[in-house]
């Protein structure tokens, strides 16, 4: 498959003082990306992806759990038949080893000769996406591309980059729109930064 992607470069998001809805204000310090902004960028991404896969049968493989909202919103724009499967992975954090993954849910679909788009929530070190890509590549898909909503380039420890990127975010721990802290905040309709007290740091410290 040729690389004919015309997605406009992802906007670099800087921490702003956008108003956090009152009912989240105790836990969320800043709103980074508002719901309407996410909505329009996801629509833009879907349009470009749909164009790139025109006439092809797409297999979407999404990583649990952080992609749930992004995935649901993205694929709803596609007006062509596609197959979808989910994989669950958790990386061995803290180790020096090369992004070895533990699978909590394995893929059911056979990817051989298929056009595969891997969807993840956020690209940080790149270890997860790199490891998943090389695992899926073993099945010999016809093409294999990656799509992430968020990218934190300052965190990168691998050569892994995504083909489609929604937003470039600062090197902060973000939650919302599928992303969690301790399994909370996935349901937030926006992406925000947690207040330090939520993860036990003294007030005024930085994440
Ligand atoms: P990587 O392997 O690229 O370091 O990490 C990717 C995974 O780490 C993401 O799929 C996500 O689950 C988690 N992650 C990385 N940065 C963040 C963040 O800022 N917030 C949340 N909630 N998860 C993150
Ligand atoms: Mg994840």
Coordinates of C-alpha atoms in Angstrom, one line a residue, residues 2-190:
X2 CA 1.4 3.4 -0.9
X3 CA 1.7 6.1 1.7
X4 CA -0.8 8.6 0.4
X5 CA -1.9 10.1 3.7
X6 CA -2.8 13.7 3.7
X7 CA -3.7 14.2 7.3
X8 CA -2.8 17.7 8.4
X9 CA 0.0 17.7 10.9
X10 CA -1.2 17.1 14.5
X11 CA -1.6 20.3 16.5
X12 CA 0.8 20.6 19.4
X13 CA -1.3 21.1 22.5
X14 CA 0.0 23.4 25.2
X15 CA -1.4 23.4 28.7
X16 CA -4.1 26.0 28.9
X17 CA -6.4 27.4 31.4
X18 CA -9.5 26.3 29.6
X19 CA -12.3 25.9 32.1
X20 CA -12.7 22.5 33.6
X21 CA -16.4 21.6 34.2
X22 CA -17.1 22.2 37.9
X23 CA -17.9 18.6 38.7
X24 CA -14.4 17.5 37.6
X25 CA -12.5 20.5 39.0
X26 CA -11.5 18.8 42.3
X27 CA -9.5 16.2 40.3
X28 CA -8.6 17.8 37.0
X29 CA -6.1 20.7 36.9
X30 CA -6.3 21.6 33.2
X31 CA -8.3 20.8 30.2
X32 CA -5.9 20.0 27.5
X33 CA -8.2 19.1 24.6
X34 CA -11.9 19.9 24.7
X35 CA -14.6 17.5 23.5
X36 CA -15.5 19.6 20.4
X37 CA -11.8 19.8 19.5
X38 CA -11.5 16.0 19.8
X39 CA -14.6 15.5 17.8
X40 CA -13.5 17.6 14.8
X41 CA -10.0 16.1 14.8
X42 CA -11.3 12.5 14.9
X43 CA -13.6 13.3 12.0
X44 CA -10.7 14.7 10.1
X45 CA -8.6 11.6 10.8
X46 CA -11.4 9.3 9.8
X47 CA -11.8 11.1 6.5
X48 CA -8.2 10.7 5.6
X49 CA -8.0 7.1 6.7
X50 CA -11.2 6.3 4.7
X51 CA -9.6 7.8 1.6
X52 CA -6.4 5.9 2.2
X53 CA -8.2 2.6 2.4
X54 CA -10.6 3.2 -0.4
X55 CA -11.5 0.0 -2.2
X56 CA -9.7 -2.1 0.4
X57 CA -11.1 -4.2 3.2
X58 CA -9.9 -2.8 6.4
X59 CA -9.3 -4.7 9.6
X60 CA -9.2 -2.4 12.7
X61 CA -7.2 -3.8 15.6
X62 CA -7.5 -1.7 18.8
X63 CA -5.7 -1.9 22.0
X64 CA -7.7 -2.2 25.2
X65 CA -8.7 -0.4 27.4
X66 CA -7.7 3.2 26.6
X67 CA -8.9 3.2 23.0
X68 CA -12.6 2.6 23.7
X69 CA -13.9 6.1 23.2
X70 CA -11.6 7.0 20.4
X71 CA -12.3 3.7 18.6
X72 CA -16.0 4.1 18.9
X73 CA -16.0 7.6 17.5
X74 CA -13.5 6.9 14.8
X75 CA -15.1 3.8 13.2
X76 CA -18.5 5.4 13.3
X77 CA -17.4 7.7 10.5
X78 CA -16.4 4.8 8.2
X79 CA -19.1 4.2 5.6
X80 CA -17.7 0.9 4.3
X81 CA -17.5 -2.7 5.7
X82 CA -14.7 -3.4 8.1
X83 CA -13.7 -6.0 10.6
X84 CA -12.7 -5.2 14.1
X85 CA -10.9 -7.0 16.9
X86 CA -9.4 -6.0 20.2
X87 CA -6.2 -7.0 21.9
X88 CA -5.3 -6.5 25.5
X89 CA -1.7 -5.8 26.3
X90 CA 0.1 -4.7 29.4
X91 CA 3.7 -3.7 29.2
X92 CA 6.2 -4.8 31.8
X93 CA 6.9 -1.3 33.2
X94 CA 10.0 -0.4 35.1
X95 CA 12.2 -3.1 33.5
X96 CA 15.0 -2.3 31.1
X97 CA 13.9 -4.9 28.7
X98 CA 12.7 -4.1 25.2
X99 CA 8.9 -3.6 25.5
X100 CA 8.0 -7.2 26.1
X101 CA 4.2 -7.5 26.4
X102 CA 1.9 -9.6 28.4
X103 CA -1.3 -10.3 26.5
X104 CA -4.5 -10.1 28.5
X105 CA -6.7 -10.6 25.4
X106 CA -5.4 -12.2 22.2
X107 CA -6.6 -11.4 18.7
X108 CA -9.2 -13.7 17.2
X109 CA -9.0 -12.6 13.6
X110 CA -6.6 -14.0 11.1
X111 CA -4.6 -11.0 9.6
X112 CA -2.9 -12.8 6.8
X113 CA -3.2 -10.7 3.6
X114 CA -5.4 -8.1 5.3
X115 CA -5.0 -4.4 5.4
X116 CA -4.6 -3.8 9.2
X117 CA -4.9 -0.5 11.1
X118 CA -3.8 -0.7 14.7
X119 CA -5.5 1.9 16.9
X120 CA -4.0 3.0 20.2
X121 CA -4.8 5.8 22.6
X122 CA -1.4 7.4 23.2
X123 CA 2.1 6.9 22.0
X124 CA 4.7 7.5 24.7
X125 CA 7.9 5.5 24.8
X126 CA 6.6 3.6 21.8
X127 CA 7.3 0.2 23.4
X128 CA 3.7 -0.9 23.3
X129 CA 3.1 0.0 19.7
X130 CA 6.4 -1.3 18.5
X131 CA 5.9 -4.7 20.2
X132 CA 2.3 -5.0 19.0
X133 CA 3.3 -4.1 15.4
X134 CA 6.1 -6.7 15.3
X135 CA 3.8 -9.3 16.8
X136 CA 1.0 -8.6 14.3
X137 CA 3.5 -8.5 11.4
X138 CA 4.3 -12.1 12.0
X139 CA 0.8 -12.9 10.6
X140 CA 1.9 -11.4 7.2
X141 CA -0.8 -8.7 6.7
X142 CA -1.0 -7.1 3.3
X143 CA -0.3 -3.7 5.1
X144 CA 0.0 -2.6 8.7
X145 CA -0.5 1.0 9.8
X146 CA -0.9 2.6 13.2
X147 CA -3.2 5.3 14.4
X148 CA -3.0 7.1 17.8
X149 CA -5.1 9.9 19.2
X150 CA -2.3 11.4 21.3
X151 CA 1.5 11.5 20.9
X152 CA 4.0 12.4 23.5
X153 CA 7.2 12.7 21.5
X154 CA 9.4 13.7 24.5
X155 CA 8.7 10.2 26.0
X156 CA 10.0 8.3 23.0
X157 CA 12.5 5.5 23.7
X158 CA 12.0 3.6 20.5
X159 CA 12.1 4.2 16.7
X160 CA 8.3 3.7 16.6
X161 CA 6.1 6.5 15.1
X162 CA 2.4 6.3 14.2
X163 CA 1.1 6.8 10.7
X164 CA -1.9 8.8 11.9
X165 CA -1.7 11.1 14.9
X166 CA -4.5 13.2 16.4
X167 CA -2.7 15.6 18.8
X168 CA 0.8 16.1 20.1
X169 CA 0.6 16.6 23.8
X170 CA 3.2 17.7 26.4
X171 CA 5.1 15.2 28.5
X172 CA 2.4 15.1 31.2
X173 CA 0.2 12.3 32.5
X174 CA -3.1 12.8 30.9
X175 CA -6.5 11.2 31.5
X176 CA -10.0 11.2 29.9
X177 CA -11.6 10.2 26.6
X178 CA -10.6 6.6 27.4
X179 CA -7.4 7.2 29.3
X180 CA -7.4 6.3 32.9
X181 CA -5.6 6.8 36.2
X182 CA -6.1 3.7 38.3
X183 CA -9.1 2.8 36.1
X184 CA -10.8 6.1 36.7
X185 CA -11.5 9.1 34.4
X186 CA -12.0 7.0 31.2
X187 CA -15.5 8.5 30.8
X188 CA -14.4 12.1 30.7
X189 CA -15.4 13.6 27.3
X190 CA -12.2 15.7 27.2

